[in-house]
CSV table of C-alpha atoms and ligand atoms in Angstrom, one decimal:
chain,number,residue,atom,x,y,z
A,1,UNK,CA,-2.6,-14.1,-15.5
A,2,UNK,CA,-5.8,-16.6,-14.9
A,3,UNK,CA,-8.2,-15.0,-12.9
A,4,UNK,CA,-11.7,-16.3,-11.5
A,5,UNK,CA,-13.4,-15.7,-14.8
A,6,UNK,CA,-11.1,-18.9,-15.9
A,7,UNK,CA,-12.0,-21.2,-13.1
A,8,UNK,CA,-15.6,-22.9,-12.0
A,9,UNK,CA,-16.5,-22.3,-8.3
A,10,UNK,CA,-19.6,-23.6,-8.0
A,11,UNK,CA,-19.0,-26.2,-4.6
A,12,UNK,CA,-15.2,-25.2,-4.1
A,13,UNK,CA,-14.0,-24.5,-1.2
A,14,UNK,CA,-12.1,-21.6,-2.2
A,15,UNK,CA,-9.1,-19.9,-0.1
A,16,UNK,CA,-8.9,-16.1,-0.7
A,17,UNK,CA,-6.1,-14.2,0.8
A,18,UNK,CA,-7.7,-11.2,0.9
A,19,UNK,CA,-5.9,-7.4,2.1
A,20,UNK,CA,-7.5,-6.4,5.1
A,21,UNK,CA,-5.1,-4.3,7.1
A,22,UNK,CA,-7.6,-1.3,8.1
A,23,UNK,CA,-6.6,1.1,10.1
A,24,UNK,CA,-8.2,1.0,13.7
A,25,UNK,CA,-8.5,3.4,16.6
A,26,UNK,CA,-9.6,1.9,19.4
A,27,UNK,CA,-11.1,-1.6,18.1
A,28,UNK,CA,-13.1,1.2,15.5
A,29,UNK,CA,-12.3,0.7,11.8
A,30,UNK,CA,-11.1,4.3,10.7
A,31,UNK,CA,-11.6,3.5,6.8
A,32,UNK,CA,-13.4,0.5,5.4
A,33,UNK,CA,-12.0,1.3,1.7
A,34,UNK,CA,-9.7,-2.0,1.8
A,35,UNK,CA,-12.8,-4.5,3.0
A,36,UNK,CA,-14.5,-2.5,0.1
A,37,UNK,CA,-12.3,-3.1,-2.5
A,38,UNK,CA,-12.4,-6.9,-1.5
A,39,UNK,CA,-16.1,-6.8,-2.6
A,40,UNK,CA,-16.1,-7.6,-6.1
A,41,UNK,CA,-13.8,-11.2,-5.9
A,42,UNK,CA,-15.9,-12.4,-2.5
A,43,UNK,CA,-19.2,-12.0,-4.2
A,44,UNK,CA,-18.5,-13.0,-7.3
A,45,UNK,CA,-17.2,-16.5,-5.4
A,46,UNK,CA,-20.5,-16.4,-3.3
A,47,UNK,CA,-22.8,-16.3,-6.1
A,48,UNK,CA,-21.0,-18.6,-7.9
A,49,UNK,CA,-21.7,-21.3,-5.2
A,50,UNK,CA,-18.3,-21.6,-3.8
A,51,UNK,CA,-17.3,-22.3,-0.1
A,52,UNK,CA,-15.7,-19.5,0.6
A,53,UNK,CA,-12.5,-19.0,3.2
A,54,UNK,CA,-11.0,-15.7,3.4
A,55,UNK,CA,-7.4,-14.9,5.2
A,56,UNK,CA,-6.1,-11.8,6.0
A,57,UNK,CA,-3.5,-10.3,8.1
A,58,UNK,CA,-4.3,-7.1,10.5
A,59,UNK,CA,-1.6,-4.9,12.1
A,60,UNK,CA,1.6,-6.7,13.5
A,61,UNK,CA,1.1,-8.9,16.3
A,62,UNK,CA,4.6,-10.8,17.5
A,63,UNK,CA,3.3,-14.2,16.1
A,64,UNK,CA,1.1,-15.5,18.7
A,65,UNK,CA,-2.7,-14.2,19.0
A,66,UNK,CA,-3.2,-10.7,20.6
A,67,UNK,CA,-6.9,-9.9,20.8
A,68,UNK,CA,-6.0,-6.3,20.1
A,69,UNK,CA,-5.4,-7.6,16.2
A,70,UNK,CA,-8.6,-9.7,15.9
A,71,UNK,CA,-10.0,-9.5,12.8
A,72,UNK,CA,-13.9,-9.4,14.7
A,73,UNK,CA,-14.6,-5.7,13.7
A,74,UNK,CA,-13.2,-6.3,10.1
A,75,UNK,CA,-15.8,-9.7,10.0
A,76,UNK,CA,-18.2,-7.7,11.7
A,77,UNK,CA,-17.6,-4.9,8.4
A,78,UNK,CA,-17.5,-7.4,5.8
A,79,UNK,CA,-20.8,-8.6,7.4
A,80,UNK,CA,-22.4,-5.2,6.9
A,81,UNK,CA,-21.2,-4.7,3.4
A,82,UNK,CA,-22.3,-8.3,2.1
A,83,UNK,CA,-25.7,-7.8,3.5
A,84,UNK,CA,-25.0,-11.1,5.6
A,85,UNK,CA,-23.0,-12.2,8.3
A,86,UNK,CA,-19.2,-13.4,8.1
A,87,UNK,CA,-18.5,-15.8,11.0
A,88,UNK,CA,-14.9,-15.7,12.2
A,89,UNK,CA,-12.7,-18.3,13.0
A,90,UNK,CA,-11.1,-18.1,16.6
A,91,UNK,CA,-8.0,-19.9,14.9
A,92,UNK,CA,-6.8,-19.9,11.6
A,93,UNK,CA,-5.6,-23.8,11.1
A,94,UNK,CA,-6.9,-25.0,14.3
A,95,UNK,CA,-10.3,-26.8,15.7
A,96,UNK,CA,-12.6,-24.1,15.3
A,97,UNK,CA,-11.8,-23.0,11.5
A,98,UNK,CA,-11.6,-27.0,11.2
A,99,UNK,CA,-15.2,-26.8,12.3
A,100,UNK,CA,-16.4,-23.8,10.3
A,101,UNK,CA,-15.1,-24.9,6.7
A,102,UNK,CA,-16.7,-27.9,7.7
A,103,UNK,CA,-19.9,-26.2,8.3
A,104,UNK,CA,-19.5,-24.3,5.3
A,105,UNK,CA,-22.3,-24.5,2.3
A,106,UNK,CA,-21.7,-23.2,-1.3
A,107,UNK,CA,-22.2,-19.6,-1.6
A,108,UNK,CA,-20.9,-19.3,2.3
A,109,UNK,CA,-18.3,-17.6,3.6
A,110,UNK,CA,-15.4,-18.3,6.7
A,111,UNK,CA,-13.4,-16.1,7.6
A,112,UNK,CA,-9.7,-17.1,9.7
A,113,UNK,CA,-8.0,-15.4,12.4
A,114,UNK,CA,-5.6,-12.9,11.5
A,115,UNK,CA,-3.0,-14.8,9.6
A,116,UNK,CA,-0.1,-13.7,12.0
A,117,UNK,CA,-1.1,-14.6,14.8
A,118,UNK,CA,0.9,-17.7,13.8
A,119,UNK,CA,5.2,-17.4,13.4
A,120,UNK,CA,4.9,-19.2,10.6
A,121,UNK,CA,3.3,-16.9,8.2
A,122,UNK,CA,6.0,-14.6,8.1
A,123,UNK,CA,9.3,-16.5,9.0
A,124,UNK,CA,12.3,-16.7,6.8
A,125,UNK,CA,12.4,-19.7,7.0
A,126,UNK,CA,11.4,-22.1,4.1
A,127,UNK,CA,10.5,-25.1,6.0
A,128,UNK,CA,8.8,-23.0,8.9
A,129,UNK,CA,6.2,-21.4,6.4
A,130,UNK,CA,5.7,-24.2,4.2
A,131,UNK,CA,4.9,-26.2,7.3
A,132,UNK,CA,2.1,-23.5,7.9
A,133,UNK,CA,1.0,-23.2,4.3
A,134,UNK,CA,0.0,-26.8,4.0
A,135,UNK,CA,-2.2,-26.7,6.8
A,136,UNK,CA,-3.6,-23.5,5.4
A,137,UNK,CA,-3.9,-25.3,1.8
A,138,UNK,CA,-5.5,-28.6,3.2
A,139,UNK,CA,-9.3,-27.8,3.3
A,140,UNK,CA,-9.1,-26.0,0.0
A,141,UNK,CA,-9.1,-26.6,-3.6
A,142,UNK,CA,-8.2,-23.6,-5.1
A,143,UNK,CA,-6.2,-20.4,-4.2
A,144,UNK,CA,-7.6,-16.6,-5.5
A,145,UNK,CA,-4.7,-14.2,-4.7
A,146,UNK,CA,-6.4,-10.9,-3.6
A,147,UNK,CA,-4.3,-9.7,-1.4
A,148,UNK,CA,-2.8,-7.0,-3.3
A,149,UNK,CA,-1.3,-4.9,-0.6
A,150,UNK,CA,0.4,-8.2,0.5
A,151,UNK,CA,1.8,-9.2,-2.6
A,152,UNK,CA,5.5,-8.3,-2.2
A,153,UNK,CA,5.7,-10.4,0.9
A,154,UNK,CA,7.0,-13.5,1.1
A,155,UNK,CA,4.8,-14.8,3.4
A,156,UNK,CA,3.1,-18.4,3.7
A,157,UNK,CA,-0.8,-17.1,3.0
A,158,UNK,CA,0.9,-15.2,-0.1
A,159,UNK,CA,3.1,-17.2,-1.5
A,160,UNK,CA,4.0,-20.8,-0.2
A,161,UNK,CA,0.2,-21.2,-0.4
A,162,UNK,CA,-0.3,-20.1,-4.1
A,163,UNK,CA,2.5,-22.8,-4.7
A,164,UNK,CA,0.5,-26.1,-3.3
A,165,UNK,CA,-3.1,-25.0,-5.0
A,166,UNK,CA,-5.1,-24.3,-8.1
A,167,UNK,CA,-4.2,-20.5,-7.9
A,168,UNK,CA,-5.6,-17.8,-9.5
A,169,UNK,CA,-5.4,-13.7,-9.4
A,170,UNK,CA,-8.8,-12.0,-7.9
A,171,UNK,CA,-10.2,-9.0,-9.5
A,172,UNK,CA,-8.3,-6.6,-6.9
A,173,UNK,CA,-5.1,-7.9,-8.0
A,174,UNK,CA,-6.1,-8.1,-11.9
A,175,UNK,CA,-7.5,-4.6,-11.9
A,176,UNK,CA,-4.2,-3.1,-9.8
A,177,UNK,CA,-1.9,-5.1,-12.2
A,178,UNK,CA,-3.7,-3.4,-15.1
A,179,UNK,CA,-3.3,0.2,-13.9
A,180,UNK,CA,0.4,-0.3,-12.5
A,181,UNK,CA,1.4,-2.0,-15.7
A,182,UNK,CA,0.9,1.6,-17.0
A,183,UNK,CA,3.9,2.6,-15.2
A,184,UNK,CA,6.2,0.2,-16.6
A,185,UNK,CA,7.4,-0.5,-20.2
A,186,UNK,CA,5.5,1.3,-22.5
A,187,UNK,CA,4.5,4.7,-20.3
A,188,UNK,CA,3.0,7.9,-22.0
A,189,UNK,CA,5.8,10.8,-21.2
A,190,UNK,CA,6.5,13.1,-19.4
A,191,UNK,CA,6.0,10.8,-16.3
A,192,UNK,CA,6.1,12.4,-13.1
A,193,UNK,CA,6.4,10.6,-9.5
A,194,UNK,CA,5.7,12.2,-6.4
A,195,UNK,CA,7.4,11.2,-3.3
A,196,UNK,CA,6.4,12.1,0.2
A,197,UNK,CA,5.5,11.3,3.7
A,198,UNK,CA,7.1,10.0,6.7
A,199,UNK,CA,8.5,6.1,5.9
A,200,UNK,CA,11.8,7.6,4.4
A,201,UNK,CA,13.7,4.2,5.2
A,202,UNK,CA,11.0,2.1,3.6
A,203,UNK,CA,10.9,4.0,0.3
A,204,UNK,CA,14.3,5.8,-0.5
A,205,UNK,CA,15.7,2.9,-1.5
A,206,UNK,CA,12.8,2.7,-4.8
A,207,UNK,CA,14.3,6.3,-5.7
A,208,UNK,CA,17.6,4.8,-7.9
A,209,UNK,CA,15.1,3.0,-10.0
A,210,UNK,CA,12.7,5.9,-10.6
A,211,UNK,CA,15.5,7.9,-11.7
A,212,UNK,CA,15.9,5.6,-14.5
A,213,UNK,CA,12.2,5.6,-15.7
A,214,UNK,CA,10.9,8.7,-14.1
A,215,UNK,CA,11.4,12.0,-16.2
A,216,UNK,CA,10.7,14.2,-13.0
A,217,UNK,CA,10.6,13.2,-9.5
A,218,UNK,CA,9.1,16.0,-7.3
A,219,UNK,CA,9.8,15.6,-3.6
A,220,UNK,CA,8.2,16.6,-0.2
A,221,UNK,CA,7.1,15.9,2.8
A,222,UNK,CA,9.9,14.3,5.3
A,223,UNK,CA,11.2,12.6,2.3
A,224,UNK,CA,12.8,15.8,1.0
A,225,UNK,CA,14.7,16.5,4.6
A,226,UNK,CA,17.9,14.3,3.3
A,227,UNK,CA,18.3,15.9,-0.3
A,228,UNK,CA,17.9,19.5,1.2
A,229,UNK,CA,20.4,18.8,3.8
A,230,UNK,CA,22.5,17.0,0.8
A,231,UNK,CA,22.0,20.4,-0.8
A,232,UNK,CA,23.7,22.0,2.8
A,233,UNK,CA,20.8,23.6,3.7
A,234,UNK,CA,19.7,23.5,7.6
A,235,UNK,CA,16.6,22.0,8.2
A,236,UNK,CA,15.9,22.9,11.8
A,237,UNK,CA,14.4,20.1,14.0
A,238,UNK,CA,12.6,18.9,10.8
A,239,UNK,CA,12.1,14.6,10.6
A,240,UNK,CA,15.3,13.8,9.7
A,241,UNK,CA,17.6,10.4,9.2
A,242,UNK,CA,21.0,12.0,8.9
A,243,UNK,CA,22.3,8.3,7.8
A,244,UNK,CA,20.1,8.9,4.5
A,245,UNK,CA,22.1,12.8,3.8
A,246,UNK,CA,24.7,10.4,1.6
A,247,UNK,CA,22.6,8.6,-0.2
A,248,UNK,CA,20.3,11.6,-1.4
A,249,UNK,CA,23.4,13.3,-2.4
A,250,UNK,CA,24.5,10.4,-4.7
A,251,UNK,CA,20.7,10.1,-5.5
A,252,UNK,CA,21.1,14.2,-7.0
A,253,UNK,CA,24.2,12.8,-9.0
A,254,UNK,CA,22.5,10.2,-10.1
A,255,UNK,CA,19.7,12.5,-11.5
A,256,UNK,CA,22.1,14.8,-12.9
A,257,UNK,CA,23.7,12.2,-15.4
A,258,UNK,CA,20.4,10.5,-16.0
A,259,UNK,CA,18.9,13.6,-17.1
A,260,UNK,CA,16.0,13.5,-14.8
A,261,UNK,CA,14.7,16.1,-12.6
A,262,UNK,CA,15.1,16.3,-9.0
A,263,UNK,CA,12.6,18.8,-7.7
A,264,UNK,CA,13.0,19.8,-4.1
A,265,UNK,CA,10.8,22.4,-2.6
A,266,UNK,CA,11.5,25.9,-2.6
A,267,UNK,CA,10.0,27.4,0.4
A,268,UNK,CA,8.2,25.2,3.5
A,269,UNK,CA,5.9,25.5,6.3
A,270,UNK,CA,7.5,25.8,9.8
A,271,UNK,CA,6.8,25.2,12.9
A,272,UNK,CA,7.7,24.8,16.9
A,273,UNK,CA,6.0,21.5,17.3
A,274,UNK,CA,3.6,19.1,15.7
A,275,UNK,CA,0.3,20.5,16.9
A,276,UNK,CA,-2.7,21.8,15.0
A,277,UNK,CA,-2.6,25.4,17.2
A,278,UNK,CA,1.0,25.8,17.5
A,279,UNK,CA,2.1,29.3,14.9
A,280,UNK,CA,3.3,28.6,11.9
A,281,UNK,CA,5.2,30.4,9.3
A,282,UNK,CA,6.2,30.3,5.4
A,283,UNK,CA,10.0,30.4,5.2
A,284,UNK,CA,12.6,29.4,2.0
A,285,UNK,CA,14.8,26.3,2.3
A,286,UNK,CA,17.2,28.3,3.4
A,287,UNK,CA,15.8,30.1,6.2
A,288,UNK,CA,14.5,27.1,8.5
A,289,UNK,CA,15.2,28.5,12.3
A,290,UNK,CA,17.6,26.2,14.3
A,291,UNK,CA,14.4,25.3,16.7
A,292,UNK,CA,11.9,25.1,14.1
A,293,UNK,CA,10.2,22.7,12.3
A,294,UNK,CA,9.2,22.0,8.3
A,295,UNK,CA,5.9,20.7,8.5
A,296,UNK,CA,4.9,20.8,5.1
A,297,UNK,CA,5.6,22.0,1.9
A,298,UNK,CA,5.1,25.6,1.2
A,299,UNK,CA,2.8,27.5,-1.3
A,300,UNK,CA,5.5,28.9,-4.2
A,301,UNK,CA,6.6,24.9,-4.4
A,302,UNK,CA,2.9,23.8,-4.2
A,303,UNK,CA,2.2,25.7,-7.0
A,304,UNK,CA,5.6,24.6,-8.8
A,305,UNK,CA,4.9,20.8,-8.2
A,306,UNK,CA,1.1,21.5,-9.4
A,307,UNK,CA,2.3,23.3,-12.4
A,308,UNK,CA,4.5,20.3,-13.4
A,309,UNK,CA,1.7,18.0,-12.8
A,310,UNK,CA,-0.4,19.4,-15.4
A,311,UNK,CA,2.3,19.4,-18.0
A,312,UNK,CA,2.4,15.3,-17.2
A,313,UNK,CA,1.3,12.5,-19.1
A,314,UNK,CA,1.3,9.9,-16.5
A,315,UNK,CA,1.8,10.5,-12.8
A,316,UNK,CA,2.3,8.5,-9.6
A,317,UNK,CA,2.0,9.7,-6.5
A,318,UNK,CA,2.9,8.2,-3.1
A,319,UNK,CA,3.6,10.3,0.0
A,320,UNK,CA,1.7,13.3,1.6
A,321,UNK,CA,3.7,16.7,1.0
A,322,UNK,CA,2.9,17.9,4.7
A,323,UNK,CA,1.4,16.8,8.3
A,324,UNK,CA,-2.2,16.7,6.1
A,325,UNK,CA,-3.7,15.6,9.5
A,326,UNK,CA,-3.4,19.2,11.1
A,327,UNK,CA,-4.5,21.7,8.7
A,328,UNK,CA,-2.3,24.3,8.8
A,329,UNK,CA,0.3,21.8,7.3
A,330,UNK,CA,-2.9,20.7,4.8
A,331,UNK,CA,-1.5,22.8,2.0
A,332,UNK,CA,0.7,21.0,-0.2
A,333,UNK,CA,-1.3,17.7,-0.1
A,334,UNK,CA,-4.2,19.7,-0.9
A,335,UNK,CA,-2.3,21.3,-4.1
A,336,UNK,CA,-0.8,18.0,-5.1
A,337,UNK,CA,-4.2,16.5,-5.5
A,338,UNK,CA,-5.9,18.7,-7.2
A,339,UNK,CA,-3.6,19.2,-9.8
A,340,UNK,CA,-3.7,15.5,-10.1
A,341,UNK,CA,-7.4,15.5,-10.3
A,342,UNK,CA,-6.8,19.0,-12.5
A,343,UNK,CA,-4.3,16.8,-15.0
A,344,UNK,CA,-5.3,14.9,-18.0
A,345,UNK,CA,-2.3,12.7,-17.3
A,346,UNK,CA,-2.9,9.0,-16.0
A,347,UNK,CA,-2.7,9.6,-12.3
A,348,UNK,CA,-1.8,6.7,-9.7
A,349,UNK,CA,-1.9,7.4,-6.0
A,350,UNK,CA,-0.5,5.2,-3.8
A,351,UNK,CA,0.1,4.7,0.3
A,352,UNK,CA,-1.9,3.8,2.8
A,353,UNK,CA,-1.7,7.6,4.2
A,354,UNK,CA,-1.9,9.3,0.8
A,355,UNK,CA,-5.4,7.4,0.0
A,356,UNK,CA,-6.3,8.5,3.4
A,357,UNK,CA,-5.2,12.1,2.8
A,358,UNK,CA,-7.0,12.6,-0.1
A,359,UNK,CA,-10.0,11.2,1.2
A,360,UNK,CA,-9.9,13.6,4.5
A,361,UNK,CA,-9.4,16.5,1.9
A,362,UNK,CA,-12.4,15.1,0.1
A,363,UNK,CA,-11.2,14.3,-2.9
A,364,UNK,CA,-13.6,11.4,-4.5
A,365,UNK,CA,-10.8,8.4,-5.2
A,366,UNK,CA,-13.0,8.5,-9.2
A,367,UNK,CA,-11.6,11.8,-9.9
A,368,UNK,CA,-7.9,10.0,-9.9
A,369,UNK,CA,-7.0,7.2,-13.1
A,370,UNK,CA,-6.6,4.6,-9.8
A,371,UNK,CA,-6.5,4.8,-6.1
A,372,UNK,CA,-4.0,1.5,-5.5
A,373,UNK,CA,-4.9,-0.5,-2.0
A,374,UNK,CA,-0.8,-1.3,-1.9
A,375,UNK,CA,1.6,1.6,-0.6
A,376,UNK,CA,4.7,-1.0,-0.3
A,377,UNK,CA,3.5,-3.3,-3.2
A,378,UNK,CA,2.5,-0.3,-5.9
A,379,UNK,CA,6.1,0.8,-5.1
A,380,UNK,CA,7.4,-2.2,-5.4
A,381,UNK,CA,5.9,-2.8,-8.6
A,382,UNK,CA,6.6,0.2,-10.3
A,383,UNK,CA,9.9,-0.5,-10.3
A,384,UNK,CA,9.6,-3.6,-11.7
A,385,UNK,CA,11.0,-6.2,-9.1
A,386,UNK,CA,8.8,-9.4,-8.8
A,387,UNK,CA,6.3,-9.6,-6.0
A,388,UNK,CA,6.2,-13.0,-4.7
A,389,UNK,CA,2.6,-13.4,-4.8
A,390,UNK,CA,2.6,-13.0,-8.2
A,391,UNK,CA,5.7,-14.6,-8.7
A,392,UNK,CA,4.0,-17.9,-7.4
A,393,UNK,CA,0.5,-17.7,-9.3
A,394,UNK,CA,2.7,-18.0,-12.4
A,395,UNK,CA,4.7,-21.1,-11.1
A,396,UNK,CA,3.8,-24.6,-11.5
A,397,UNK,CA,1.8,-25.9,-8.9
A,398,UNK,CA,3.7,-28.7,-6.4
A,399,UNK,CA,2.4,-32.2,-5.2
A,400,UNK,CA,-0.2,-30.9,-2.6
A,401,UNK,CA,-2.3,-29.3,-5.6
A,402,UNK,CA,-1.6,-31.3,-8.4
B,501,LIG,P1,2.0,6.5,2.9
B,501,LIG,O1,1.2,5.7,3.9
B,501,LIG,O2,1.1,7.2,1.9
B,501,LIG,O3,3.0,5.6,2.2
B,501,LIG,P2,3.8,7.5,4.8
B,501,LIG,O4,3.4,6.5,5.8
B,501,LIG,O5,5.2,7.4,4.3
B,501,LIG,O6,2.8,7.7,3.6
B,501,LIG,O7,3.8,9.0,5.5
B,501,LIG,C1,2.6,9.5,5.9
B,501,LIG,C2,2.8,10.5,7.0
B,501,LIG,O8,3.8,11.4,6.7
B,501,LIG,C3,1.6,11.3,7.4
B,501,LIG,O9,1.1,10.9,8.6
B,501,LIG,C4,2.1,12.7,7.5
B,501,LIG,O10,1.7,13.4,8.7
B,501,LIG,C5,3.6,12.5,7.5
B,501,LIG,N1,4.4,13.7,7.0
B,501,LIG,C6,4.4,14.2,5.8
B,501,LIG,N2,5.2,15.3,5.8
B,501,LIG,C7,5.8,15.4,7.0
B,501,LIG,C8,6.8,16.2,7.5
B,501,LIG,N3,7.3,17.3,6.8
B,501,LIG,N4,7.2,16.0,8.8
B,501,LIG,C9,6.7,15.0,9.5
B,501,LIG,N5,5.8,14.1,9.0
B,501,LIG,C10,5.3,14.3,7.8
B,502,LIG,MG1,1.8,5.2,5.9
């Protein structure tokens, strides 16, 4: 994989698609840690003397602009950390970015209004986004692929783009490379994934292939509602996508031939409702009340799951155990990163949530082997399907580069 180490900057204008997506309450950015971890690739460009244009996405506005998605406070951010300010584009391939590349002197940075605010950048259709990538392309003359939390789409900014430029992998997207590739091919055993949280659609579908490289997959937070009610237990009012009960069943078969461990919790946390002051009890599996809620995992499977963790060698994590935001449902997140800052294994967290759980529990993200920025794309990666944005760095590039 080239990265900027392998390419001179000094008066390029350089197109960075960079992962932005912080979470905002209210126009306030919650957690800066992805405009942080963009850092090291925009000022090694900067003081290299390149011109610097950075593209990002932020939430999911329909394609057209929505001022509630601006990327302002994230320039704003960017501004604070680079000790300079970060002017922002009111368009992304219109008049005023036009005018601001034009403007733009080596060691200066752009930056373009959130990419989807334009159908284009995430249509299905081939024509439609390569239409958009060209005018993206245009004012640059070489493409650094940071956008590691973005990588797995097939979007125009990720990977039309990376196709019609110079393109080369920022230090984001080398350094996550280098710590996923730890969780393919050669991996130090036993290797141990944890699976949690809430997106149960998004992620059950990476569990087939874990099966086949994992040796123990340990399992909480909503995502263990379908292979407990597999199991016929009754899981009360608990989060729970009956259309998944099937598929966790053939998941446990699955397991069973492959020889690799299933672990579902024991006991769990329940409650009435979702609320930090509701009462809350410490029930087994199979003694969830009808009108109750499982909330998070409960203390004999915390200390299970942290038990097995030490044994590990290499461990991934992606998924609170529990509602971590309220704490009496804390618990089981808590245990699961401690034995994973505990472990000597190499530990990989990943999820947008998870990274923010173990920051709210005050874990320091050094005490893990790596924090990834990509929830989607780590999983993605670890089970060894191509992202497209790295699928395109590698590719020749077409006519408008060459
Ligand atoms: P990530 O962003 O790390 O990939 P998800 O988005 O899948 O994780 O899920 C995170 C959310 O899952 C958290 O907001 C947490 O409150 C929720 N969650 C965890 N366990 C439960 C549970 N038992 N019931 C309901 N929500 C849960
Ligand atoms: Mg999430």
């Amino acid at each position: 994989m080239k990265t900027i180490d392998d390419v001179a900057g000094a008066g390029r204008r350089v197109l960075v698609r960079a992962d932005l997506n912080v979470p905002l309450d209210g126009g306030r950015i919650t957690d800066d840690g992805r405009i942080r971890a963009s850092l090291p690739t925009l000022t090694a460009l900067t003081s290299l003397g390149a011109k610097v244009i950075i593209c990002a996405h932020l939430g999911r506005p329909k394609g057209k602009p929505d001022l509630k998605y601006s990327l302002a406070p994230v320039a704003v951010r960017l501004g604070e950390l680079l000790g300079r300010p970060v002017q922002l584009a009111a368009d992304t391939v219109g008049p005023s970015a036009h005018a601001a590349i034009a403007a733009l002197r080596p060691g200066g940075l752009v930056m373009l209004e959130n990419l989807r605010f334009n159908r284009a950048e995430t249509s299905a259709d081939d024509t439609e986004r390569g239409y958009f990538a060209d005018r993206l392309a245009a004012p640059a003359d070489l493409y650094v692929a940071d956008g590691f939390g973005a990588l797995h789409r097939k979007h125009a900014s990720v990977y039309d783009v990376a196709l019609r430029l110079p393109s080369v992998a920022g230090y984001l997207v080398q350094a996550e490379v280098a710590a996923l590739s730890r969780l393919t091919g050669d991996i130090r055993r036993p290797y141990l994934v944890v699976l949690g949280g809430a997106k149960v659609t998004d992620k059950f579908g990476a569990i087939a292939s874990l099966i086949s490289t994992a040796d123990q997959i340990l399992i909480g937070g909503a995502m263990a509602f379908p292979f407990l009610a597999a199991q016929g237990y009754k899981v009360g009012t608990s989060l729970l996508d009956a259309s998944q009960v099937d598929l966790a069943a053939a998941y446990l078969d699955q397991a069973a031939r492959a020889g690799t461990e299933i672990v579902l919790p024991s006991d769990v946390v329940v409650a009435a409702g979702r609320t930090a002051d509701v009462p809350h009890e410490v029930v087994a599996v199979n003694a969830i009340p009808l009108d109750q809620m499982a909330l998070d995992i409960g203390p004999e499977s915390a200390a299970a799951f942290a038990a097995r963790i030490r044994a590990a060698q290499t461990v991934f994590w992606n998924g609170p155990m529990g509602v971590f935001e309220l704490s009496p449902f804390a618990g089981g997140t808590r245990a699961v990163a401690q034995a994973l800052t505990d472990s000597d294994a190499f530990t990989v967290v990943g999820g947008g949530d998870t990274d923010a759980a173990i920051n709210a529990l005050g874990f320091p993200g050094t005490k893990f082997g790596y924090v990834s920025t990509g929830g989607g794309a780590s999983l993605e990666f670890i089970q060894g399907h191509p992202l497209p944005g790295l699928v395109a760095l590698e590719a020749p590039t077409g006519p408008a580069g060459s």
